[in-house]
Amino acid sequence: MKLKPFNSGGIMLSYRCQCGCRHCVYACGPRWKDWFAKEKLENLFRGMREASPHINGFHLAGGEAFLNFELLLFAAEKAISLGIPIEYIETNAGWCQEPEAGREKLLALKEVGLRSLLISVSPFHAETIPLKRTICAIRTAERIFGPSNIIVYMWQFIDLIKRFSEKEPVPLSRWIETFGEEAAGELFWEGYSLIPGGRAGIELGFLAPEKHPATYFSGKNCVYEILASQHVHFDPYGNYIPLFCGGLSLGAPEDLPAFLANFDYRKLPLVKILVEEGPFGLALFAKENFAYPFEGKLFSGKCHLCVDVRLHLSRLGEFEELAPPLFYENLRSHLPPLEVQNAS
């Protein structure tokens, strides 16, 4: 089994974000400081073009990429000039406090060739970003790029958030108090199609409509996610992150074409287990060798189990594929718990 060449994905300019959302696959937040170095970005773009001639599209993201607008503008211009098709920039819109400031930024991006913007709308972003900023960004972007070029993910949450407040952030506990745990859980997990990796399983797993013991995931390997998806994320440390597997690095290649040509998953012990046996196999390995306790635990998906095992193993500092280290430090620094009263 070989690593299929990527054809789509994302370039994370930083893990830094003002939000630190409970659903974040990459455990982004304010504690992160580093940004992608410009020379490394340019080297990545050239390597991407050489390594994969059939790129369908990439997006620029964070964290929150607009927190370093000068770098974001550089990245968009350089990628487009080198023939990397940038489908959109992903943003939580927290920077758009008033239309004029947003207009200047978006016009600058349009001038270097950007054609589309993805604006996140969700209960998770609304814990930090007032809805009025999100709406401001949407309306401003529609005027700059045209309504058909603005992706709002997800539109249906605008009216739901409005029930609480447009001007102030809305804690997730308000949703649970209003709808009850079961309905709120379905809204979060199924309505937003949550991926149970990163923080989501740890912070929101108790609300998942279905939860299973570790044994349920026996025989469910990760061949597709790691080797076959052809979707990749590159972070500012150079890590090659398959699909949405935050905190799991296949390496940090300086020479991307050579990396893809020579990659052998069997050289990475944890990756080998995940590819051949899946997260339950990893749990058994961690139990037998590092006293990982999974009995009695319930998991919202195999990615939740995988992250829980990796979080345990990361304390040992012995596995190069558990990168970057701050990903696991952020997971260990839990957000304040969702303390709610049972809905009547």
mmCIF file of C-alpha atoms in Angstrom:
data_model
loop_
_atom_site.group_PDB
_atom_site.id
_atom_site.type_symbol
_atom_site.label_atom_id
_atom_site.label_comp_id
_atom_site.label_asym_id
_atom_site.label_seq_id
_atom_site.Cartn_x
_atom_site.Cartn_y
_atom_site.Cartn_z
ATOM 1 C CA MET A 1 0.000 0.000 0.000
ATOM 2 C CA LYS A 2 1.413 3.331 -1.101
ATOM 3 C CA LEU A 3 0.545 6.907 -0.245
ATOM 4 C CA LYS A 4 -1.578 8.249 -3.093
ATOM 5 C CA PRO A 5 -0.507 11.679 -4.405
ATOM 6 C CA PHE A 6 -2.654 14.471 -2.975
ATOM 7 C CA ASN A 7 -4.983 16.466 -5.187
ATOM 8 C CA SER A 8 -6.722 18.704 -2.669
ATOM 9 C CA GLY A 9 -6.426 19.998 0.864
ATOM 10 C CA GLY A 10 -5.510 22.982 2.979
ATOM 11 C CA ILE A 11 -2.514 25.089 3.884
ATOM 12 C CA MET A 12 -2.632 26.107 7.536
ATOM 13 C CA LEU A 13 -0.769 29.394 7.871
ATOM 14 C CA SER A 14 -0.929 28.993 11.648
ATOM 15 C CA TYR A 15 -2.756 27.155 14.397
ATOM 16 C CA ARG A 16 -3.306 30.529 16.051
ATOM 17 C CA CYS A 17 -6.963 31.519 16.418
ATOM 18 C CA GLN A 18 -8.914 33.781 18.726
ATOM 19 C CA CYS A 19 -11.574 31.108 19.205
ATOM 20 C CA GLY A 20 -10.234 27.751 20.381
ATOM 21 C CA CYS A 21 -13.535 26.117 19.379
ATOM 22 C CA ARG A 22 -14.694 22.926 21.076
ATOM 23 C CA HIS A 23 -15.123 21.157 17.739
ATOM 24 C CA CYS A 24 -11.712 22.056 16.274
ATOM 25 C CA VAL A 25 -9.999 19.120 14.557
ATOM 26 C CA TYR A 26 -6.601 20.833 14.873
ATOM 27 C CA ALA A 27 -6.873 22.111 18.458
ATOM 28 C CA CYS A 28 -6.281 25.696 17.297
ATOM 29 C CA GLY A 29 -6.488 28.620 19.697
ATOM 30 C CA PRO A 30 -4.826 31.687 21.243
ATOM 31 C CA ARG A 31 -1.911 29.746 22.791
ATOM 32 C CA TRP A 32 -0.331 29.103 19.407
ATOM 33 C CA LYS A 33 2.204 31.722 18.258
ATOM 34 C CA ASP A 34 4.005 30.434 15.147
ATOM 35 C CA TRP A 35 3.212 31.292 11.542
ATOM 36 C CA PHE A 36 4.326 29.743 8.275
ATOM 37 C CA ALA A 37 7.657 31.279 7.195
ATOM 38 C CA LYS A 38 7.420 32.906 3.754
ATOM 39 C CA GLU A 39 10.393 31.052 2.306
ATOM 40 C CA LYS A 40 8.961 27.725 3.512
ATOM 41 C CA LEU A 41 5.597 28.610 1.997
ATOM 42 C CA GLU A 42 7.144 29.324 -1.373
ATOM 43 C CA ASN A 43 9.144 26.090 -1.209
ATOM 44 C CA LEU A 44 5.942 24.203 -0.345
ATOM 45 C CA PHE A 45 4.040 25.707 -3.267
ATOM 46 C CA ARG A 46 6.810 24.792 -5.712
ATOM 47 C CA GLY A 47 6.976 21.280 -4.267
ATOM 48 C CA MET A 48 3.213 20.884 -4.513
ATOM 49 C CA ARG A 49 3.226 21.893 -8.158
ATOM 50 C CA GLU A 50 6.010 19.429 -8.952
ATOM 51 C CA ALA A 51 4.691 16.572 -6.821
ATOM 52 C CA SER A 52 1.075 16.600 -7.935
ATOM 53 C CA PRO A 53 0.246 17.870 -11.437
ATOM 54 C CA HIS A 54 -3.469 17.153 -10.930
ATOM 55 C CA ILE A 55 -4.299 19.459 -8.015
ATOM 56 C CA ASN A 56 -8.037 20.138 -7.955
ATOM 57 C CA GLY A 57 -7.908 22.853 -5.356
ATOM 58 C CA PHE A 58 -6.497 23.961 -2.046
ATOM 59 C CA HIS A 59 -7.690 26.455 0.510
ATOM 60 C CA LEU A 60 -5.766 28.792 2.797
ATOM 61 C CA ALA A 61 -6.705 28.624 6.455
ATOM 62 C CA GLY A 62 -5.535 28.700 10.040
ATOM 63 C CA GLY A 63 -6.262 28.776 12.800
ATOM 64 C CA GLU A 64 -7.548 32.133 11.665
ATOM 65 C CA ALA A 65 -5.471 33.300 8.704
ATOM 66 C CA PHE A 66 -6.782 36.895 8.817
ATOM 67 C CA LEU A 67 -4.928 37.429 12.124
ATOM 68 C CA ASN A 68 -1.783 37.828 9.994
ATOM 69 C CA PHE A 69 -3.198 39.535 6.933
ATOM 70 C CA GLU A 70 0.185 40.451 5.449
ATOM 71 C CA LEU A 71 1.168 36.764 5.383
ATOM 72 C CA LEU A 72 -2.262 35.730 4.098
ATOM 73 C CA LEU A 73 -1.989 38.190 1.211
ATOM 74 C CA PHE A 74 1.525 36.949 0.426
ATOM 75 C CA ALA A 75 0.366 33.316 0.497
ATOM 76 C CA ALA A 76 -2.600 33.957 -1.793
ATOM 77 C CA GLU A 77 -0.553 35.919 -4.315
ATOM 78 C CA LYS A 78 2.381 33.480 -4.334
ATOM 79 C CA ALA A 79 0.215 30.362 -4.615
ATOM 80 C CA ILE A 80 -1.868 31.748 -7.449
ATOM 81 C CA SER A 81 1.208 33.022 -9.322
ATOM 82 C CA LEU A 82 2.796 29.552 -9.080
ATOM 83 C CA GLY A 83 -0.278 27.818 -10.430
ATOM 84 C CA ILE A 84 -1.700 26.417 -7.182
ATOM 85 C CA PRO A 85 -5.487 26.715 -7.547
ATOM 86 C CA ILE A 86 -6.734 28.361 -4.342
ATOM 87 C CA GLU A 87 -10.432 27.557 -4.121
ATOM 88 C CA TYR A 88 -11.074 29.830 -1.163
ATOM 89 C CA ILE A 89 -9.779 31.275 2.089
ATOM 90 C CA GLU A 90 -11.480 29.925 5.206
ATOM 91 C CA THR A 91 -12.303 32.375 7.994
ATOM 92 C CA ASN A 92 -14.363 32.709 11.176
ATOM 93 C CA ALA A 93 -14.991 36.419 10.345
ATOM 94 C CA GLY A 94 -13.951 37.656 13.785
ATOM 95 C CA TRP A 95 -11.807 40.345 12.122
ATOM 96 C CA CYS A 96 -14.784 41.985 10.354
ATOM 97 C CA GLN A 97 -15.879 44.531 12.960
ATOM 98 C CA GLU A 98 -17.120 47.013 10.375
ATOM 99 C CA PRO A 99 -17.631 46.873 6.581
ATOM 100 C CA GLU A 100 -14.913 49.293 5.519
ATOM 101 C CA ALA A 101 -12.061 47.386 7.165
ATOM 102 C CA GLY A 102 -13.386 44.158 5.696
ATOM 103 C CA ARG A 103 -13.763 45.760 2.271
ATOM 104 C CA GLU A 104 -10.115 46.852 2.158
ATOM 105 C CA LYS A 105 -8.832 43.377 3.024
ATOM 106 C CA LEU A 106 -11.099 41.564 0.595
ATOM 107 C CA LEU A 107 -10.320 43.974 -2.256
ATOM 108 C CA ALA A 108 -6.600 43.379 -1.697
ATOM 109 C CA LEU A 109 -7.156 39.620 -1.902
ATOM 110 C CA LYS A 110 -9.265 39.981 -5.029
ATOM 111 C CA GLU A 111 -6.523 42.022 -6.673
ATOM 112 C CA VAL A 112 -4.009 39.178 -6.293
ATOM 113 C CA GLY A 113 -6.442 36.700 -7.860
ATOM 114 C CA LEU A 114 -8.603 35.282 -5.067
ATOM 115 C CA ARG A 115 -12.093 34.423 -6.260
ATOM 116 C CA SER A 116 -13.912 32.930 -3.263
ATOM 117 C CA LEU A 117 -14.248 33.019 0.506
ATOM 118 C CA LEU A 118 -15.586 30.439 2.987
ATOM 119 C CA ILE A 119 -17.125 31.969 6.103
ATOM 120 C CA SER A 120 -17.843 29.697 9.054
ATOM 121 C CA VAL A 121 -21.184 29.920 10.849
ATOM 122 C CA SER A 122 -21.718 27.530 13.721
ATOM 123 C CA PRO A 123 -22.614 27.339 17.419
ATOM 124 C CA PHE A 124 -18.909 26.679 18.085
ATOM 125 C CA HIS A 125 -17.620 29.858 16.434
ATOM 126 C CA ALA A 126 -20.504 31.814 17.965
ATOM 127 C CA GLU A 127 -19.091 31.097 21.432
ATOM 128 C CA THR A 128 -16.422 33.706 20.593
ATOM 129 C CA ILE A 129 -17.518 35.553 17.437
ATOM 130 C CA PRO A 130 -20.706 37.670 17.634
ATOM 131 C CA LEU A 131 -23.038 36.896 14.753
ATOM 132 C CA LYS A 132 -23.075 40.542 13.659
ATOM 133 C CA ARG A 133 -19.410 40.219 12.607
ATOM 134 C CA THR A 134 -20.181 37.060 10.623
ATOM 135 C CA ILE A 135 -23.064 38.753 8.813
ATOM 136 C CA CYS A 136 -20.901 41.828 8.177
ATOM 137 C CA ALA A 137 -18.258 39.628 6.550
ATOM 138 C CA ILE A 138 -20.826 37.785 4.433
ATOM 139 C CA ARG A 139 -22.453 40.968 3.107
ATOM 140 C CA THR A 140 -19.119 42.664 2.461
ATOM 141 C CA ALA A 141 -17.687 39.611 0.700
ATOM 142 C CA GLU A 142 -20.798 39.269 -1.456
ATOM 143 C CA ARG A 143 -20.278 42.820 -2.711
ATOM 144 C CA ILE A 144 -16.610 42.185 -3.505
ATOM 145 C CA PHE A 145 -16.690 38.681 -4.979
ATOM 146 C CA GLY A 146 -20.361 38.243 -5.848
ATOM 147 C CA PRO A 147 -22.913 36.170 -3.879
ATOM 148 C CA SER A 148 -22.253 32.994 -5.878
ATOM 149 C CA ASN A 149 -18.596 33.019 -4.816
ATOM 150 C CA ILE A 150 -19.224 33.120 -1.064
ATOM 151 C CA ILE A 151 -19.468 29.809 0.752
ATOM 152 C CA VAL A 152 -21.277 30.073 4.092
ATOM 153 C CA TYR A 153 -20.720 26.971 6.217
ATOM 154 C CA MET A 154 -23.450 26.565 7.418
ATOM 155 C CA TRP A 155 -26.252 28.980 6.459
ATOM 156 C CA GLN A 156 -28.924 27.303 8.574
ATOM 157 C CA PHE A 157 -27.207 28.287 11.817
ATOM 158 C CA ILE A 158 -27.642 32.018 11.189
ATOM 159 C CA ASP A 159 -31.326 32.014 12.134
ATOM 160 C CA LEU A 160 -30.687 29.665 15.050
ATOM 161 C CA ILE A 161 -27.958 31.902 16.502
ATOM 162 C CA LYS A 162 -30.207 34.945 16.036
ATOM 163 C CA ARG A 163 -32.626 33.406 18.545
ATOM 164 C CA PHE A 164 -29.991 33.995 21.212
ATOM 165 C CA SER A 165 -28.085 37.121 20.159
ATOM 166 C CA GLU A 166 -26.561 38.897 17.168
ATOM 167 C CA LYS A 167 -24.450 41.285 19.213
ATOM 168 C CA GLU A 168 -22.896 39.009 21.838
ATOM 169 C CA PRO A 169 -21.137 35.622 21.801
ATOM 170 C CA VAL A 170 -23.425 32.704 22.687
ATOM 171 C CA PRO A 171 -22.085 29.983 25.035
ATOM 172 C CA LEU A 172 -22.822 26.410 23.981
ATOM 173 C CA SER A 173 -24.455 25.888 27.352
ATOM 174 C CA ARG A 174 -27.282 28.181 26.177
ATOM 175 C CA TRP A 175 -28.078 25.767 23.358
ATOM 176 C CA ILE A 176 -28.228 22.819 25.746
ATOM 177 C CA GLU A 177 -30.355 24.732 28.241
ATOM 178 C CA THR A 178 -32.755 25.715 25.457
ATOM 179 C CA PHE A 179 -33.015 22.494 23.450
ATOM 180 C CA GLY A 180 -31.917 19.855 25.957
ATOM 181 C CA GLU A 181 -28.866 17.623 25.683
ATOM 182 C CA GLU A 182 -30.350 15.136 23.198
ATOM 183 C CA ALA A 183 -31.628 17.701 20.695
ATOM 184 C CA ALA A 184 -28.561 19.910 21.068
ATOM 185 C CA GLY A 185 -26.337 16.880 20.551
ATOM 186 C CA GLU A 186 -28.127 15.951 17.333
ATOM 187 C CA LEU A 187 -27.945 19.559 16.162
ATOM 188 C CA PHE A 188 -24.202 19.731 16.839
ATOM 189 C CA TRP A 189 -23.162 16.290 15.646
ATOM 190 C CA GLU A 190 -25.536 15.570 12.792
ATOM 191 C CA GLY A 191 -26.550 19.100 11.878
ATOM 192 C CA TYR A 192 -22.935 20.232 11.595
ATOM 193 C CA SER A 193 -21.478 16.859 10.553
ATOM 194 C CA LEU A 194 -18.834 16.981 13.260
ATOM 195 C CA ILE A 195 -15.604 15.066 12.790
ATOM 196 C CA PRO A 196 -14.897 13.330 16.134
ATOM 197 C CA GLY A 197 -11.147 13.973 15.992
ATOM 198 C CA GLY A 198 -9.291 16.851 17.622
ATOM 199 C CA ARG A 199 -11.270 18.508 20.415
ATOM 200 C CA ALA A 200 -14.706 17.365 19.258
ATOM 201 C CA GLY A 201 -14.743 13.942 20.853
ATOM 202 C CA ILE A 202 -13.043 15.170 24.007
ATOM 203 C CA GLU A 203 -15.180 18.280 24.511
ATOM 204 C CA LEU A 204 -18.462 17.264 22.877
ATOM 205 C CA GLY A 205 -18.428 13.474 22.843
ATOM 206 C CA PHE A 206 -20.879 13.264 25.740
ATOM 207 C CA LEU A 207 -23.474 14.897 23.454
ATOM 208 C CA ALA A 208 -22.971 12.509 20.527
ATOM 209 C CA PRO A 209 -26.168 10.621 19.552
ATOM 210 C CA GLU A 210 -24.189 7.375 19.411
ATOM 211 C CA LYS A 211 -21.314 6.347 21.681
ATOM 212 C CA HIS A 212 -19.516 3.038 21.668
ATOM 213 C CA PRO A 213 -16.861 1.146 23.643
ATOM 214 C CA ALA A 214 -13.410 0.836 22.092
ATOM 215 C CA THR A 215 -14.081 -2.773 21.051
ATOM 216 C CA TYR A 216 -16.811 -1.567 18.663
ATOM 217 C CA PHE A 217 -14.088 -0.180 16.395
ATOM 218 C CA SER A 218 -12.169 -3.435 16.125
ATOM 219 C CA GLY A 219 -11.261 -4.120 12.498
ATOM 220 C CA LYS A 220 -11.971 -0.542 11.349
ATOM 221 C CA ASN A 221 -8.612 0.526 9.917
ATOM 222 C CA CYS A 222 -7.470 3.900 8.597
ATOM 223 C CA VAL A 223 -6.166 2.969 5.139
ATOM 224 C CA TYR A 224 -8.423 5.479 3.442
ATOM 225 C CA GLU A 225 -7.784 8.361 5.831
ATOM 226 C CA ILE A 226 -4.000 8.000 5.847
ATOM 227 C CA LEU A 227 -3.037 6.593 2.449
ATOM 228 C CA ALA A 228 -5.908 6.845 -0.023
ATOM 229 C CA SER A 229 -7.949 10.026 0.543
ATOM 230 C CA GLN A 230 -5.621 12.241 -1.561
ATOM 231 C CA HIS A 231 -6.579 15.114 0.749
ATOM 232 C CA VAL A 232 -3.816 16.657 2.859
ATOM 233 C CA HIS A 233 -3.157 19.572 5.181
ATOM 234 C CA PHE A 234 0.225 21.256 5.536
ATOM 235 C CA ASP A 235 0.895 23.090 8.789
ATOM 236 C CA PRO A 236 3.450 25.852 9.573
ATOM 237 C CA TYR A 237 5.915 23.289 10.920
ATOM 238 C CA GLY A 238 5.945 21.496 7.573
ATOM 239 C CA ASN A 239 3.903 18.525 8.778
ATOM 240 C CA TYR A 240 2.120 16.412 6.183
ATOM 241 C CA ILE A 241 -1.262 15.757 7.849
ATOM 242 C CA PRO A 242 -3.478 13.207 6.092
ATOM 243 C CA LEU A 243 -7.126 14.161 5.569
ATOM 244 C CA PHE A 244 -8.403 15.635 8.902
ATOM 245 C CA CYS A 245 -6.073 13.707 11.233
ATOM 246 C CA GLY A 246 -4.974 16.632 13.400
ATOM 247 C CA GLY A 247 -1.904 15.832 15.491
ATOM 248 C CA LEU A 248 -0.823 12.958 13.221
ATOM 249 C CA SER A 249 2.132 13.776 10.984
ATOM 250 C CA LEU A 250 3.448 11.558 8.202
ATOM 251 C CA GLY A 251 6.599 13.685 8.170
ATOM 252 C CA ALA A 252 7.825 17.224 7.601
ATOM 253 C CA PRO A 253 9.305 17.048 4.111
ATOM 254 C CA GLU A 254 11.553 19.761 2.717
ATOM 255 C CA ASP A 255 11.507 17.966 -0.646
ATOM 256 C CA LEU A 256 7.863 17.084 -1.232
ATOM 257 C CA PRO A 257 8.265 15.103 -4.491
ATOM 258 C CA ALA A 258 11.001 12.933 -2.947
ATOM 259 C CA PHE A 259 8.919 12.445 0.203
ATOM 260 C CA LEU A 260 5.944 11.145 -1.774
ATOM 261 C CA ALA A 261 8.111 8.906 -3.930
ATOM 262 C CA ASN A 262 9.870 7.296 -0.960
ATOM 263 C CA PHE A 263 7.209 7.291 1.756
ATOM 264 C CA ASP A 264 6.785 3.999 3.593
ATOM 265 C CA TYR A 265 4.096 4.015 6.271
ATOM 266 C CA ARG A 266 5.705 0.978 7.920
ATOM 267 C CA LYS A 267 8.578 3.147 9.149
ATOM 268 C CA LEU A 268 6.207 5.025 11.469
ATOM 269 C CA PRO A 269 5.059 2.576 14.168
ATOM 270 C CA LEU A 270 1.814 4.287 15.149
ATOM 271 C CA VAL A 271 0.869 4.986 11.540
ATOM 272 C CA LYS A 272 1.554 1.362 10.670
ATOM 273 C CA ILE A 273 -0.856 0.184 13.371
ATOM 274 C CA LEU A 274 -3.542 2.652 12.271
ATOM 275 C CA VAL A 275 -3.257 1.639 8.624
ATOM 276 C CA GLU A 276 -3.273 -2.095 9.291
ATOM 277 C CA GLU A 277 -5.434 -2.406 12.414
ATOM 278 C CA GLY A 278 -7.070 0.960 13.081
ATOM 279 C CA PRO A 279 -7.587 2.889 16.336
ATOM 280 C CA PHE A 280 -8.617 -0.179 18.331
ATOM 281 C CA GLY A 281 -5.354 -1.840 17.365
ATOM 282 C CA LEU A 282 -3.592 1.315 18.556
ATOM 283 C CA ALA A 283 -5.552 1.133 21.817
ATOM 284 C CA LEU A 284 -4.429 -2.465 22.373
ATOM 285 C CA PHE A 285 -0.820 -1.503 21.632
ATOM 286 C CA ALA A 286 -1.011 1.389 24.089
ATOM 287 C CA LYS A 287 -2.647 -0.770 26.752
ATOM 288 C CA GLU A 288 -0.088 -3.553 26.472
ATOM 289 C CA ASN A 289 2.954 -1.295 26.353
ATOM 290 C CA PHE A 290 1.985 1.975 28.033
ATOM 291 C CA ALA A 291 -0.910 1.180 30.413
ATOM 292 C CA TYR A 292 -3.585 2.933 28.366
ATOM 293 C CA PRO A 293 -6.964 2.403 30.078
ATOM 294 C CA PHE A 294 -9.861 2.129 27.644
ATOM 295 C CA GLU A 295 -12.223 -0.119 29.584
ATOM 296 C CA GLY A 296 -15.380 1.703 30.595
ATOM 297 C CA LYS A 297 -14.849 4.559 28.158
ATOM 298 C CA LEU A 298 -17.294 5.423 25.373
ATOM 299 C CA PHE A 299 -16.289 7.094 22.117
ATOM 300 C CA SER A 300 -18.219 9.140 19.569
ATOM 301 C CA GLY A 301 -16.294 7.642 16.636
ATOM 302 C CA LYS A 302 -13.083 5.892 15.724
ATOM 303 C CA CYS A 303 -11.319 9.261 15.388
ATOM 304 C CA HIS A 304 -12.273 10.055 19.000
ATOM 305 C CA LEU A 305 -10.716 6.782 20.117
ATOM 306 C CA CYS A 306 -7.611 7.486 18.032
ATOM 307 C CA VAL A 307 -7.108 10.936 19.535
ATOM 308 C CA ASP A 308 -7.671 9.639 23.058
ATOM 309 C CA VAL A 309 -4.995 6.966 22.579
ATOM 310 C CA ARG A 310 -2.565 9.405 20.966
ATOM 311 C CA LEU A 311 -3.125 11.892 23.773
ATOM 312 C CA HIS A 312 -2.075 9.186 26.245
ATOM 313 C CA LEU A 313 0.990 8.246 24.169
ATOM 314 C CA SER A 314 2.035 11.874 23.639
ATOM 315 C CA ARG A 315 3.021 12.164 27.295
ATOM 316 C CA LEU A 316 5.849 9.733 26.553
ATOM 317 C CA GLY A 317 7.427 11.843 23.828
ATOM 318 C CA GLU A 318 8.677 8.809 21.882
ATOM 319 C CA PHE A 319 6.760 8.946 18.606
ATOM 320 C CA GLU A 320 7.712 11.367 15.832
ATOM 321 C CA GLU A 321 4.307 11.106 14.171
ATOM 322 C CA LEU A 322 2.654 12.760 17.198
ATOM 323 C CA ALA A 323 3.225 16.299 15.989
ATOM 324 C CA PRO A 324 3.141 19.144 16.620
ATOM 325 C CA PRO A 325 3.531 18.709 20.404
ATOM 326 C CA LEU A 326 1.411 21.762 21.219
ATOM 327 C CA PHE A 327 -1.574 20.021 19.625
ATOM 328 C CA TYR A 328 -1.571 17.574 22.541
ATOM 329 C CA GLU A 329 -0.804 20.257 25.113
ATOM 330 C CA ASN A 330 -3.904 22.109 23.925
ATOM 331 C CA LEU A 331 -6.021 18.973 24.195
ATOM 332 C CA ARG A 332 -4.818 18.456 27.762
ATOM 333 C CA SER A 333 -5.773 22.055 28.598
ATOM 334 C CA HIS A 334 -9.503 21.503 28.425
ATOM 335 C CA LEU A 335 -11.881 24.362 27.880
ATOM 336 C CA PRO A 336 -14.213 25.177 30.763
ATOM 337 C CA PRO A 337 -16.727 22.325 30.989
ATOM 338 C CA LEU A 338 -20.244 22.761 29.695
ATOM 339 C CA GLU A 339 -22.051 23.250 32.985
ATOM 340 C CA VAL A 340 -25.773 23.284 32.307
ATOM 341 C CA GLN A 341 -28.911 22.494 34.196
ATOM 342 C CA ASN A 342 -31.106 19.744 32.826
ATOM 343 C CA ALA A 343 -33.778 21.149 30.565
ATOM 344 C CA SER A 344 -37.262 20.749 31.965
#
